[in-house]
Amino acid sequence: MSSLNDALTHFDAQGQAHMVDVGHKASTRRVAVATGRIVMLASTLALISSGTAKKGDVLGIARIAGIQGAKKTSDLIPLCHPIGLTRVAVEFDVLPASCSVVCTATAEVNGQTGVEMEALTAVQVALLTIYDMCKAVDRGMTITDVKLLEKHGGKSGSFVADA
């Protein structure tokens, strides 16, 4: 196997996909923060901001959806471990100048594996929920810039994305 395959932990020595064995890892506090953006028409953003969208409180529902998405990550991503999340927070920033909403999700666990996928899933599900709730008035919305901002804990230590 090439050195690239050696670095990919979800493949065994024969190149077969497998769930990583985390049984030997120490349980530590692990935190991950992810972000993403949905860009829309100014009129759509106005509906969201005013709370007058036909389906109700768009950001409130999207927040709950993001939290639920984090909790269901191992059901969606085949090789993710089911973990006992200790905290998930989903926040939104409405940015009129760019006709967008930025979602930031923080996931935390005391466990043997990280929570990056849970934070990223929370962001994606929250943004997809905004799309779903507003698609009747704006099918051209674009979800973009989804990325891990930071992670802390575990053997690999901390990661903070470049600004």
mmCIF file of C-alpha atoms in Angstrom:
data_model
loop_
_atom_site.group_PDB
_atom_site.id
_atom_site.type_symbol
_atom_site.label_atom_id
_atom_site.label_comp_id
_atom_site.label_asym_id
_atom_site.label_seq_id
_atom_site.Cartn_x
_atom_site.Cartn_y
_atom_site.Cartn_z
ATOM 1 C CA MET A 1 0.000 0.000 0.000
ATOM 2 C CA SER A 2 1.173 3.539 -0.650
ATOM 3 C CA SER A 3 2.088 5.960 2.118
ATOM 4 C CA LEU A 4 -1.180 7.835 1.401
ATOM 5 C CA ASN A 5 -3.193 4.707 2.191
ATOM 6 C CA ASP A 6 -1.144 4.250 5.366
ATOM 7 C CA ALA A 7 -2.284 7.702 6.467
ATOM 8 C CA LEU A 8 -5.966 6.953 5.801
ATOM 9 C CA THR A 9 -7.136 5.318 9.014
ATOM 10 C CA HIS A 10 -10.392 3.936 7.588
ATOM 11 C CA PHE A 11 -8.534 1.398 5.425
ATOM 12 C CA ASP A 12 -6.803 -1.748 6.642
ATOM 13 C CA ALA A 13 -3.476 -3.121 5.345
ATOM 14 C CA GLN A 14 -5.297 -4.748 2.407
ATOM 15 C CA GLY A 15 -7.020 -1.498 1.448
ATOM 16 C CA GLN A 16 -10.451 -2.573 2.731
ATOM 17 C CA ALA A 17 -12.663 -0.044 4.472
ATOM 18 C CA HIS A 18 -13.175 -0.610 8.191
ATOM 19 C CA MET A 19 -14.260 1.192 11.335
ATOM 20 C CA VAL A 20 -11.188 2.391 13.236
ATOM 21 C CA ASP A 21 -10.575 0.596 16.540
ATOM 22 C CA VAL A 22 -10.646 3.277 19.238
ATOM 23 C CA GLY A 23 -10.789 0.829 22.143
ATOM 24 C CA HIS A 24 -7.211 1.547 23.202
ATOM 25 C CA LYS A 25 -7.607 5.334 23.183
ATOM 26 C CA ALA A 26 -8.035 7.280 26.391
ATOM 27 C CA SER A 27 -11.323 9.059 26.976
ATOM 28 C CA THR A 28 -10.677 12.785 26.847
ATOM 29 C CA ARG A 29 -12.714 15.935 26.329
ATOM 30 C CA ARG A 30 -12.952 16.611 22.618
ATOM 31 C CA VAL A 31 -14.438 19.686 20.961
ATOM 32 C CA ALA A 32 -14.989 20.580 17.315
ATOM 33 C CA VAL A 33 -16.328 23.747 15.697
ATOM 34 C CA ALA A 34 -17.550 23.866 12.101
ATOM 35 C CA THR A 35 -19.122 26.537 9.944
ATOM 36 C CA GLY A 36 -20.961 27.014 6.662
ATOM 37 C CA ARG A 37 -23.035 29.554 4.811
ATOM 38 C CA ILE A 38 -26.226 29.682 2.794
ATOM 39 C CA VAL A 39 -26.567 32.502 0.259
ATOM 40 C CA MET A 40 -30.005 33.622 -0.886
ATOM 41 C CA LEU A 41 -32.061 36.429 -2.347
ATOM 42 C CA ALA A 42 -32.383 39.539 -0.189
ATOM 43 C CA SER A 43 -36.149 38.995 -0.058
ATOM 44 C CA THR A 44 -35.637 35.468 1.311
ATOM 45 C CA LEU A 45 -33.276 36.751 3.977
ATOM 46 C CA ALA A 46 -35.879 39.376 4.910
ATOM 47 C CA LEU A 47 -38.489 36.632 5.413
ATOM 48 C CA ILE A 48 -36.108 34.716 7.664
ATOM 49 C CA SER A 49 -35.123 37.809 9.640
ATOM 50 C CA SER A 50 -38.699 38.981 10.163
ATOM 51 C CA GLY A 51 -39.955 35.547 11.178
ATOM 52 C CA THR A 52 -42.705 35.704 8.565
ATOM 53 C CA ALA A 53 -41.700 32.682 6.485
ATOM 54 C CA LYS A 54 -44.738 30.559 5.672
ATOM 55 C CA LYS A 55 -43.333 27.522 7.500
ATOM 56 C CA GLY A 56 -42.512 29.448 10.704
ATOM 57 C CA ASP A 57 -39.349 30.224 12.666
ATOM 58 C CA VAL A 58 -36.741 29.163 10.110
ATOM 59 C CA LEU A 59 -33.658 29.607 12.292
ATOM 60 C CA GLY A 60 -35.294 28.050 15.352
ATOM 61 C CA ILE A 61 -36.249 24.933 13.412
ATOM 62 C CA ALA A 62 -32.833 24.847 11.687
ATOM 63 C CA ARG A 63 -31.118 24.998 15.099
ATOM 64 C CA ILE A 64 -33.060 21.967 16.333
ATOM 65 C CA ALA A 65 -32.402 20.161 13.034
ATOM 66 C CA GLY A 66 -28.672 20.808 13.337
ATOM 67 C CA ILE A 67 -28.604 19.398 16.856
ATOM 68 C CA GLN A 68 -30.555 16.357 15.704
ATOM 69 C CA GLY A 69 -28.177 15.957 12.752
ATOM 70 C CA ALA A 70 -25.177 15.877 15.087
ATOM 71 C CA LYS A 71 -26.884 13.185 17.166
ATOM 72 C CA LYS A 72 -27.546 11.072 14.035
ATOM 73 C CA THR A 73 -24.100 11.392 12.440
ATOM 74 C CA SER A 74 -23.151 7.735 12.895
ATOM 75 C CA ASP A 75 -26.409 6.743 11.143
ATOM 76 C CA LEU A 76 -25.465 8.863 8.121
ATOM 77 C CA ILE A 77 -21.691 8.435 7.812
ATOM 78 C CA PRO A 78 -20.961 4.696 7.566
ATOM 79 C CA LEU A 79 -17.649 4.493 9.446
ATOM 80 C CA CYS A 80 -18.383 7.027 12.206
ATOM 81 C CA HIS A 81 -18.618 5.704 15.734
ATOM 82 C CA PRO A 82 -21.827 6.336 17.658
ATOM 83 C CA ILE A 83 -20.772 8.638 20.470
ATOM 84 C CA GLY A 84 -22.365 10.114 23.571
ATOM 85 C CA LEU A 85 -22.363 13.811 22.794
ATOM 86 C CA THR A 86 -22.182 15.989 25.888
ATOM 87 C CA ARG A 87 -23.056 19.229 24.085
ATOM 88 C CA VAL A 88 -24.128 20.528 20.695
ATOM 89 C CA ALA A 89 -24.661 24.231 20.042
ATOM 90 C CA VAL A 90 -25.856 25.672 16.728
ATOM 91 C CA GLU A 91 -25.715 29.425 16.163
ATOM 92 C CA PHE A 92 -26.615 31.660 13.228
ATOM 93 C CA ASP A 93 -25.378 35.025 12.013
ATOM 94 C CA VAL A 94 -27.654 36.815 9.550
ATOM 95 C CA LEU A 95 -25.521 38.884 7.178
ATOM 96 C CA PRO A 96 -27.652 41.293 5.110
ATOM 97 C CA ALA A 97 -24.655 42.703 3.199
ATOM 98 C CA SER A 98 -23.938 39.290 1.640
ATOM 99 C CA CYS A 99 -27.553 38.025 1.658
ATOM 100 C CA SER A 100 -26.487 35.038 3.675
ATOM 101 C CA VAL A 101 -26.815 33.170 6.930
ATOM 102 C CA VAL A 102 -23.692 31.711 8.528
ATOM 103 C CA CYS A 103 -24.137 28.662 10.729
ATOM 104 C CA THR A 104 -21.579 27.704 13.380
ATOM 105 C CA ALA A 105 -21.876 24.414 15.241
ATOM 106 C CA THR A 106 -19.916 23.254 18.263
ATOM 107 C CA ALA A 107 -19.930 19.601 19.315
ATOM 108 C CA GLU A 108 -18.386 18.183 22.473
ATOM 109 C CA VAL A 109 -17.811 14.710 23.913
ATOM 110 C CA ASN A 110 -15.860 13.007 26.653
ATOM 111 C CA GLY A 111 -14.782 9.968 24.698
ATOM 112 C CA GLN A 112 -12.302 7.994 22.652
ATOM 113 C CA THR A 113 -12.924 9.602 19.272
ATOM 114 C CA GLY A 114 -13.385 13.118 17.960
ATOM 115 C CA VAL A 115 -16.496 15.097 17.105
ATOM 116 C CA GLU A 116 -15.475 16.772 13.849
ATOM 117 C CA MET A 117 -18.031 14.846 11.813
ATOM 118 C CA GLU A 118 -20.792 15.701 14.273
ATOM 119 C CA ALA A 119 -20.031 19.427 14.062
ATOM 120 C CA LEU A 120 -19.860 19.294 10.252
ATOM 121 C CA THR A 121 -23.085 17.293 10.041
ATOM 122 C CA ALA A 122 -24.857 19.757 12.346
ATOM 123 C CA VAL A 123 -23.894 22.622 10.019
ATOM 124 C CA GLN A 124 -24.983 20.794 6.864
ATOM 125 C CA VAL A 125 -28.326 19.672 8.299
ATOM 126 C CA ALA A 126 -29.074 23.139 9.700
ATOM 127 C CA LEU A 127 -28.321 24.772 6.338
ATOM 128 C CA LEU A 128 -30.324 22.132 4.451
ATOM 129 C CA THR A 129 -33.243 22.848 6.765
ATOM 130 C CA ILE A 130 -33.070 26.542 5.921
ATOM 131 C CA TYR A 131 -33.111 25.560 2.243
ATOM 132 C CA ASP A 132 -36.075 23.246 2.768
ATOM 133 C CA MET A 133 -38.087 25.827 4.654
ATOM 134 C CA CYS A 134 -37.453 28.592 2.098
ATOM 135 C CA LYS A 135 -37.279 26.717 -1.213
ATOM 136 C CA ALA A 136 -40.811 27.761 -2.170
ATOM 137 C CA VAL A 137 -39.592 31.348 -2.561
ATOM 138 C CA ASP A 138 -35.928 30.799 -3.522
ATOM 139 C CA ARG A 139 -34.732 27.605 -5.196
ATOM 140 C CA GLY A 140 -31.433 29.272 -6.107
ATOM 141 C CA MET A 141 -30.027 29.309 -2.570
ATOM 142 C CA THR A 142 -26.452 28.030 -2.367
ATOM 143 C CA ILE A 143 -24.835 26.207 0.536
ATOM 144 C CA THR A 144 -21.122 26.970 0.583
ATOM 145 C CA ASP A 145 -17.954 27.326 2.651
ATOM 146 C CA VAL A 146 -18.645 24.334 4.923
ATOM 147 C CA LYS A 147 -15.487 23.548 6.854
ATOM 148 C CA LEU A 148 -13.954 22.565 10.147
ATOM 149 C CA LEU A 149 -12.788 25.672 12.023
ATOM 150 C CA GLU A 150 -11.126 23.943 14.945
ATOM 151 C CA LYS A 151 -10.852 20.750 16.946
ATOM 152 C CA HIS A 152 -9.295 20.102 20.310
ATOM 153 C CA GLY A 153 -8.496 16.968 22.283
ATOM 154 C CA GLY A 154 -7.322 13.497 21.523
ATOM 155 C CA LYS A 155 -3.941 12.159 20.450
ATOM 156 C CA SER A 156 -3.584 14.479 17.469
ATOM 157 C CA GLY A 157 -4.081 17.567 19.636
ATOM 158 C CA SER A 158 -5.531 20.797 18.344
ATOM 159 C CA PHE A 159 -6.267 22.042 14.839
ATOM 160 C CA VAL A 160 -7.277 25.590 13.981
ATOM 161 C CA ALA A 161 -8.049 26.447 10.370
ATOM 162 C CA ASP A 162 -6.189 29.269 8.675
ATOM 163 C CA ALA A 163 -8.175 32.506 8.746
#
